[in-house]
Amino acid sequence: MDNTMRKPPRNRRKMQSVTMSDVAELANVSPSTVSLFLRKPEAVSAAASQAISRAIDKLNYVPNLMAGGLAAASSRAVSILVPSVRNAFFAETVSSMQTALKKQRLQLILGHTEYDEQEEEELVRMALSWAPAAIVLTGLSHSAATRRLLANVAIPVIEIWELGGPQIDAAIGFHHDQVGIAAAEHLIRQDRRNLLFLGARMHQDRRARQRCNGFLQAAKATGAAAKVVEHPDTASAEIGAMLLAEALRLHPEADGIACSNDHIALGVLFACERQKIAVPDRLAVIGFGDLSFSAACNPPLTTIRPSGDLIGREAARLIEEHLHGEKADAHRTIDTRFTLQHRRSS
């Protein structure tokens, strides 16, 4: 007698893969209609769309967008590449894009370049392999290979957050040197003549460098003194406090400070409060970004708002126009501008 203990048999019933034909049968439409719904839902009638959606939900169907006829067209994904997922500026843009594109049954795939053109190039190659409906890049500076990859694609290529340089296709944003000019002119209107620009990571963040250059240009044009103090690390309140200490050590006569973004400015305000430096009486401070904390600082921070949400909505609009067959002008430029928020720090 065999006394070897045996495990009870498992239920090994293999799950059947749900096909497009199964969805079509349940929805009482043809497989080609299901395929069209997955590629271009706006081209299918409301009644058929509802029936197909119900069938997909009931069958838990997940389409293989790389297979068969679906691969011949763009997917329902939009690739967006940003320099930093930690940066609240870009989060606002991504959020507004996602809200707008969701209405078109489009989903965002987010890539993080860390201000590295080589990393951006690799992400662009990967994105193209998935046949995206559009590619959105941050800024106008890219590797030569990235430009070659995107030069002749049949989908929208949209560069956001910067204007004023060679474009691959459409560009949406504003001129960063003009932001720096506006910051300097504001401080000069407040009778500040010894100006500083505090910046972080400007060896990689070319848009911050452009704001700095505009600031210096405007100061020089009016005869005001202007110096730059910068740190190689990512912008933060801690870096802002460090920059202020170094700036006042090197330039104790300073009476007006512009910061590359509001995180730096927040650190400056914290440090001024600790050191009993009166803001704005002794030192006027202006930031960039108008982040969620800026109006709640002590004192409330004067800053420049770049309209990141509008940039996202405009990018989504261009993508929607392409999906609906509207022919866009080559190298379209949309200037979203910026606004100065004058508060009590200057």
Coordinates of C-alpha atoms in Angstrom, one line a residue:
M1 CA 0.0 0.0 0.0
D2 CA 1.4 3.4 -1.0
N3 CA 1.3 5.6 2.1
T4 CA 3.0 8.6 0.4
M5 CA 1.1 11.8 1.2
R6 CA -0.2 13.6 -1.8
K7 CA -1.3 17.2 -2.1
P8 CA -4.9 17.6 -3.2
P9 CA -5.1 18.5 -6.9
R10 CA -5.4 22.2 -7.6
N11 CA -8.0 23.7 -9.8
R12 CA -5.9 24.2 -12.9
R13 CA -8.7 25.4 -15.2
K14 CA -7.0 27.7 -17.7
M15 CA -8.6 31.1 -18.1
Q16 CA -9.8 31.7 -21.6
S17 CA -8.4 34.8 -23.2
V18 CA -11.1 37.3 -24.2
T19 CA -10.9 38.4 -27.8
M20 CA -12.1 41.3 -29.7
S21 CA -14.7 39.0 -31.4
D22 CA -16.1 38.1 -27.9
V23 CA -16.6 41.8 -27.2
A24 CA -18.2 42.3 -30.6
E25 CA -20.6 39.4 -30.1
L26 CA -21.7 40.6 -26.7
A27 CA -22.1 44.2 -27.9
N28 CA -23.9 43.0 -31.0
V29 CA -21.5 44.9 -33.4
S30 CA -18.8 43.8 -35.8
P31 CA -15.2 43.3 -34.7
S32 CA -14.2 46.1 -37.1
T33 CA -16.5 48.4 -35.1
V34 CA -14.8 47.4 -31.8
S35 CA -11.4 48.0 -33.5
L36 CA -12.5 51.4 -34.6
F37 CA -13.8 52.2 -31.1
L38 CA -10.4 51.4 -29.6
R39 CA -8.6 53.5 -32.1
K40 CA -11.0 56.4 -32.7
P41 CA -13.9 56.3 -30.3
E42 CA -15.2 59.6 -31.6
A43 CA -15.9 57.9 -35.0
V44 CA -18.3 55.4 -33.4
S45 CA -22.0 56.2 -32.7
A46 CA -23.0 56.9 -29.1
A47 CA -25.2 53.7 -28.9
A48 CA -22.4 51.5 -30.2
S49 CA -19.9 53.1 -27.9
Q50 CA -22.0 52.4 -24.9
A51 CA -22.6 48.8 -25.9
I52 CA -18.9 48.2 -26.5
S53 CA -17.9 49.9 -23.3
R54 CA -20.4 47.7 -21.3
A55 CA -19.1 44.5 -23.0
I56 CA -15.4 45.5 -22.3
D57 CA -16.3 46.0 -18.7
K58 CA -18.3 42.8 -18.3
L59 CA -15.6 40.7 -20.1
N60 CA -12.6 42.5 -18.5
Y61 CA -11.2 42.8 -21.9
V62 CA -7.7 44.4 -22.3
P63 CA -6.8 45.2 -25.9
N64 CA -3.4 44.5 -27.3
L65 CA -2.7 47.8 -28.9
M66 CA 0.5 46.5 -30.6
A67 CA -1.4 43.7 -32.4
G68 CA -3.0 43.5 -35.8
G69 CA -4.9 46.5 -37.2
L70 CA -4.5 48.5 -33.9
A71 CA -0.7 48.7 -34.4
A72 CA -1.2 50.3 -37.8
A73 CA -2.5 53.5 -36.1
S74 CA -1.5 55.5 -33.2
S75 CA -2.3 54.2 -29.7
R76 CA -4.5 56.1 -27.3
A77 CA -1.4 57.2 -25.3
V78 CA 0.3 60.5 -25.2
S79 CA 3.9 60.6 -24.2
I80 CA 5.0 63.6 -22.1
L81 CA 8.6 64.1 -21.0
V82 CA 9.4 66.5 -18.2
P83 CA 12.7 67.4 -16.6
S84 CA 11.6 66.6 -13.0
V85 CA 8.6 64.9 -11.4
R86 CA 9.5 66.7 -8.2
N87 CA 8.9 70.1 -9.8
A88 CA 5.4 71.5 -9.0
F89 CA 5.5 73.6 -12.2
F90 CA 5.4 70.6 -14.4
A91 CA 2.9 68.7 -12.2
E92 CA 0.4 71.5 -12.9
T93 CA 0.9 71.2 -16.6
V94 CA 0.6 67.4 -16.6
S95 CA -2.5 67.5 -14.5
S96 CA -4.3 69.9 -16.7
M97 CA -3.3 67.9 -19.8
Q98 CA -4.6 64.7 -18.3
T99 CA -7.9 66.3 -17.4
A100 CA -8.5 67.6 -20.9
L101 CA -7.3 64.5 -22.8
K102 CA -9.3 62.1 -20.6
K103 CA -12.4 63.4 -22.4
Q104 CA -10.9 62.0 -25.7
R105 CA -10.1 58.7 -24.0
L106 CA -6.4 59.5 -24.2
Q107 CA -4.0 58.6 -21.4
L108 CA -0.7 60.2 -20.5
I109 CA 2.6 58.2 -20.2
L110 CA 5.0 60.3 -18.1
G111 CA 8.8 60.2 -18.6
H112 CA 11.4 61.9 -16.4
T113 CA 14.5 63.2 -18.1
E114 CA 16.3 64.8 -15.1
Y115 CA 17.5 67.6 -17.4
D116 CA 19.6 65.0 -19.4
E117 CA 19.3 65.2 -23.2
Q118 CA 20.6 61.6 -23.6
E119 CA 18.0 60.3 -21.2
E120 CA 15.4 62.3 -23.1
E121 CA 16.6 60.7 -26.4
E122 CA 16.2 57.2 -24.9
L123 CA 12.7 58.0 -23.7
V124 CA 11.7 59.3 -27.1
R125 CA 12.9 56.1 -28.8
M126 CA 10.9 54.1 -26.3
A127 CA 7.8 56.3 -26.7
L128 CA 7.9 56.0 -30.5
S129 CA 8.0 52.2 -30.3
W130 CA 4.5 52.3 -28.7
A131 CA 3.0 54.4 -31.5
P132 CA 1.8 57.3 -29.4
A133 CA -0.9 59.7 -30.4
A134 CA 1.5 62.6 -29.7
I135 CA 4.8 63.4 -28.0
V136 CA 5.2 66.3 -25.7
L137 CA 8.7 67.5 -24.7
T138 CA 9.7 70.2 -22.2
G139 CA 11.8 73.0 -23.7
L140 CA 13.4 73.5 -27.0
S141 CA 16.8 72.0 -26.3
H142 CA 17.3 68.4 -27.5
S143 CA 20.0 66.2 -28.8
A144 CA 20.5 66.0 -32.6
A145 CA 19.4 62.4 -32.6
T146 CA 16.1 63.4 -30.9
R147 CA 15.5 66.0 -33.5
R148 CA 16.1 63.5 -36.3
L149 CA 13.8 61.0 -34.7
L150 CA 10.9 63.5 -34.5
A151 CA 11.5 65.5 -37.6
N152 CA 9.2 63.5 -39.9
V153 CA 6.8 61.7 -37.6
A154 CA 3.1 61.8 -38.5
I155 CA 2.0 62.7 -35.0
P156 CA 2.0 66.1 -33.2
V157 CA 5.3 66.9 -31.5
I158 CA 4.7 69.7 -29.0
E159 CA 7.4 71.5 -27.1
I160 CA 6.2 73.2 -23.9
W161 CA 7.4 75.7 -21.4
E162 CA 9.7 77.6 -23.7
L163 CA 9.6 79.9 -26.8
G164 CA 12.4 81.7 -28.7
G165 CA 14.4 78.9 -30.4
P166 CA 14.3 76.3 -33.2
Q167 CA 11.1 74.2 -33.0
I168 CA 10.5 70.7 -34.1
D169 CA 6.8 71.2 -34.6
A170 CA 4.5 73.3 -32.3
A171 CA 5.7 75.2 -29.2
I172 CA 3.7 76.4 -26.3
G173 CA 5.0 78.6 -23.5
F174 CA 6.8 81.9 -23.0
H175 CA 10.1 83.7 -23.2
H176 CA 12.1 83.1 -20.0
D177 CA 14.5 85.9 -20.6
Q178 CA 11.4 88.2 -20.4
V179 CA 10.6 86.8 -17.0
G180 CA 14.0 87.8 -15.8
I181 CA 13.6 91.3 -17.3
A182 CA 10.2 91.7 -15.6
A183 CA 11.7 90.6 -12.2
A184 CA 14.6 93.1 -12.5
E185 CA 12.3 96.0 -13.6
H186 CA 10.0 95.3 -10.7
L187 CA 12.8 95.5 -8.2
I188 CA 14.1 98.7 -9.8
R189 CA 10.7 100.3 -9.6
Q190 CA 10.9 99.6 -5.8
D191 CA 14.1 101.7 -5.8
R192 CA 16.4 98.7 -5.4
R193 CA 19.8 99.3 -7.1
N194 CA 22.0 96.5 -5.8
L195 CA 20.4 93.4 -7.2
L196 CA 21.2 89.7 -6.9
F197 CA 19.9 86.6 -8.8
L198 CA 20.0 83.4 -6.8
G199 CA 19.7 80.2 -8.8
A200 CA 20.0 76.4 -8.5
R201 CA 21.1 73.8 -11.1
M202 CA 21.4 76.5 -13.8
H203 CA 24.2 74.5 -15.5
Q204 CA 21.4 72.0 -16.5
D205 CA 18.2 74.1 -16.3
R206 CA 18.6 76.3 -19.3
R207 CA 15.3 78.1 -18.7
A208 CA 16.5 79.2 -15.3
R209 CA 19.7 80.4 -16.9
Q210 CA 17.6 82.4 -19.5
R211 CA 15.7 84.1 -16.6
C212 CA 19.0 84.9 -15.0
N213 CA 20.4 86.4 -18.3
G214 CA 17.3 88.5 -18.8
F215 CA 17.6 89.8 -15.2
L216 CA 21.2 90.8 -15.7
Q217 CA 20.3 92.4 -19.1
A218 CA 17.6 94.6 -17.6
A219 CA 19.7 95.6 -14.6
K220 CA 22.6 96.7 -16.9
A221 CA 20.2 98.6 -19.1
T222 CA 19.1 100.8 -16.1
G223 CA 22.6 101.1 -14.6
A224 CA 21.7 99.0 -11.5
A225 CA 24.4 96.6 -10.1
A226 CA 23.5 92.9 -10.5
K227 CA 25.4 89.8 -9.4
V228 CA 24.6 86.1 -9.6
V229 CA 25.0 83.5 -6.8
E230 CA 24.2 79.9 -7.7
H231 CA 24.3 76.3 -6.4
P232 CA 24.7 73.2 -8.5
D233 CA 22.0 71.2 -6.6
T234 CA 18.2 70.9 -7.1
A235 CA 16.3 74.0 -6.0
S236 CA 14.9 73.7 -2.5
A237 CA 14.2 75.9 0.6
E238 CA 17.4 74.6 2.2
I239 CA 19.4 75.6 -0.9
G240 CA 17.7 79.0 -0.9
A241 CA 18.8 79.6 2.7
M242 CA 22.4 78.6 1.8
L243 CA 22.4 80.9 -1.2
L244 CA 21.2 83.9 0.9
A245 CA 24.0 83.3 3.4
E246 CA 26.6 83.2 0.6
A247 CA 25.1 86.1 -1.2
L248 CA 25.1 88.4 1.8
R249 CA 28.7 87.4 2.6
L250 CA 29.8 88.3 -0.8
H251 CA 27.5 91.2 -1.5
P252 CA 26.3 92.7 1.8
E253 CA 25.1 95.9 0.0
A254 CA 22.3 93.9 -1.8
D255 CA 18.8 95.3 -1.4
G256 CA 16.9 93.3 -4.0
I257 CA 16.9 89.5 -4.7
A258 CA 15.3 87.6 -7.6
C259 CA 15.2 83.8 -7.2
S260 CA 15.2 81.2 -9.9
N261 CA 12.0 79.7 -8.4
D262 CA 9.7 80.0 -5.4
H263 CA 11.4 77.1 -3.5
I264 CA 14.6 79.2 -3.4
A265 CA 12.6 82.3 -2.5
L266 CA 10.9 80.4 0.4
G267 CA 14.3 79.5 1.8
V268 CA 15.4 83.1 1.5
L269 CA 12.3 84.2 3.5
F270 CA 12.9 81.6 6.2
A271 CA 16.5 82.7 6.5
C272 CA 15.6 86.4 6.7
E273 CA 13.1 85.6 9.4
R274 CA 15.7 83.7 11.5
Q275 CA 18.3 86.5 11.0
K276 CA 15.9 89.3 11.7
I277 CA 16.4 90.7 8.2
A278 CA 13.4 92.9 7.4
V279 CA 11.5 92.0 4.2
P280 CA 11.0 94.1 2.2
D281 CA 12.4 97.1 4.1
R282 CA 16.0 95.8 4.1
L283 CA 15.7 93.2 1.3
A284 CA 13.0 92.9 -1.4
V285 CA 12.5 89.3 -2.7
I286 CA 10.8 88.0 -5.8
G287 CA 10.4 84.4 -6.9
F288 CA 9.1 82.5 -9.9
G289 CA 6.3 80.0 -10.2
D290 CA 3.5 81.2 -7.9
L291 CA 3.4 77.8 -6.2
S292 CA 0.7 76.8 -3.7
F293 CA 2.6 78.2 -0.7
S294 CA 3.7 81.5 -2.2
A295 CA 0.7 83.6 -1.1
A296 CA 0.8 82.1 2.4
C297 CA 4.5 82.9 3.1
N298 CA 5.4 85.5 5.7
P299 CA 5.4 88.0 4.1
P300 CA 3.4 86.8 1.1
L301 CA 5.9 86.2 -1.8
T302 CA 6.0 88.5 -4.8
T303 CA 6.4 86.1 -7.7
I304 CA 5.9 85.5 -11.4
R305 CA 3.1 83.1 -12.5
P306 CA 3.9 81.1 -15.6
S307 CA 0.4 79.7 -16.3
G308 CA 1.5 76.0 -16.3
D309 CA -2.2 74.9 -16.4
L310 CA -2.8 76.9 -19.5
I311 CA 0.2 75.3 -21.2
G312 CA -1.3 71.9 -20.5
R313 CA -4.7 72.8 -21.8
E314 CA -3.3 74.3 -25.0
A315 CA -1.2 71.2 -25.6
A316 CA -4.2 69.0 -25.2
R317 CA -6.2 71.2 -27.6
L318 CA -3.6 70.8 -30.3
I319 CA -3.6 67.0 -29.9
E320 CA -7.4 66.9 -30.0
E321 CA -7.4 69.0 -33.2
H322 CA -5.0 66.5 -34.8
L323 CA -7.1 63.6 -33.8
H324 CA -10.1 65.3 -35.4
G325 CA -8.3 65.7 -38.7
E326 CA -7.6 69.5 -38.4
K327 CA -4.5 70.5 -40.2
A328 CA -2.2 72.6 -38.0
D329 CA 0.1 75.3 -39.2
A330 CA 3.7 74.2 -39.4
H331 CA 5.8 75.3 -36.4
R332 CA 2.8 76.9 -34.6
T333 CA 3.7 79.0 -31.6
I334 CA 1.4 79.8 -28.7
D335 CA 2.6 82.4 -26.2
T336 CA 0.9 81.7 -22.9
R337 CA 2.7 84.7 -21.3
F338 CA 3.2 85.2 -17.5
T339 CA 1.9 87.5 -14.8
L340 CA 3.7 89.3 -12.0
Q341 CA 2.0 88.7 -8.6
H342 CA 2.9 91.7 -6.5
R343 CA 2.8 90.9 -2.8
R344 CA 4.4 92.1 0.4
S345 CA 7.9 90.7 0.0
S346 CA 8.8 93.5 -2.4

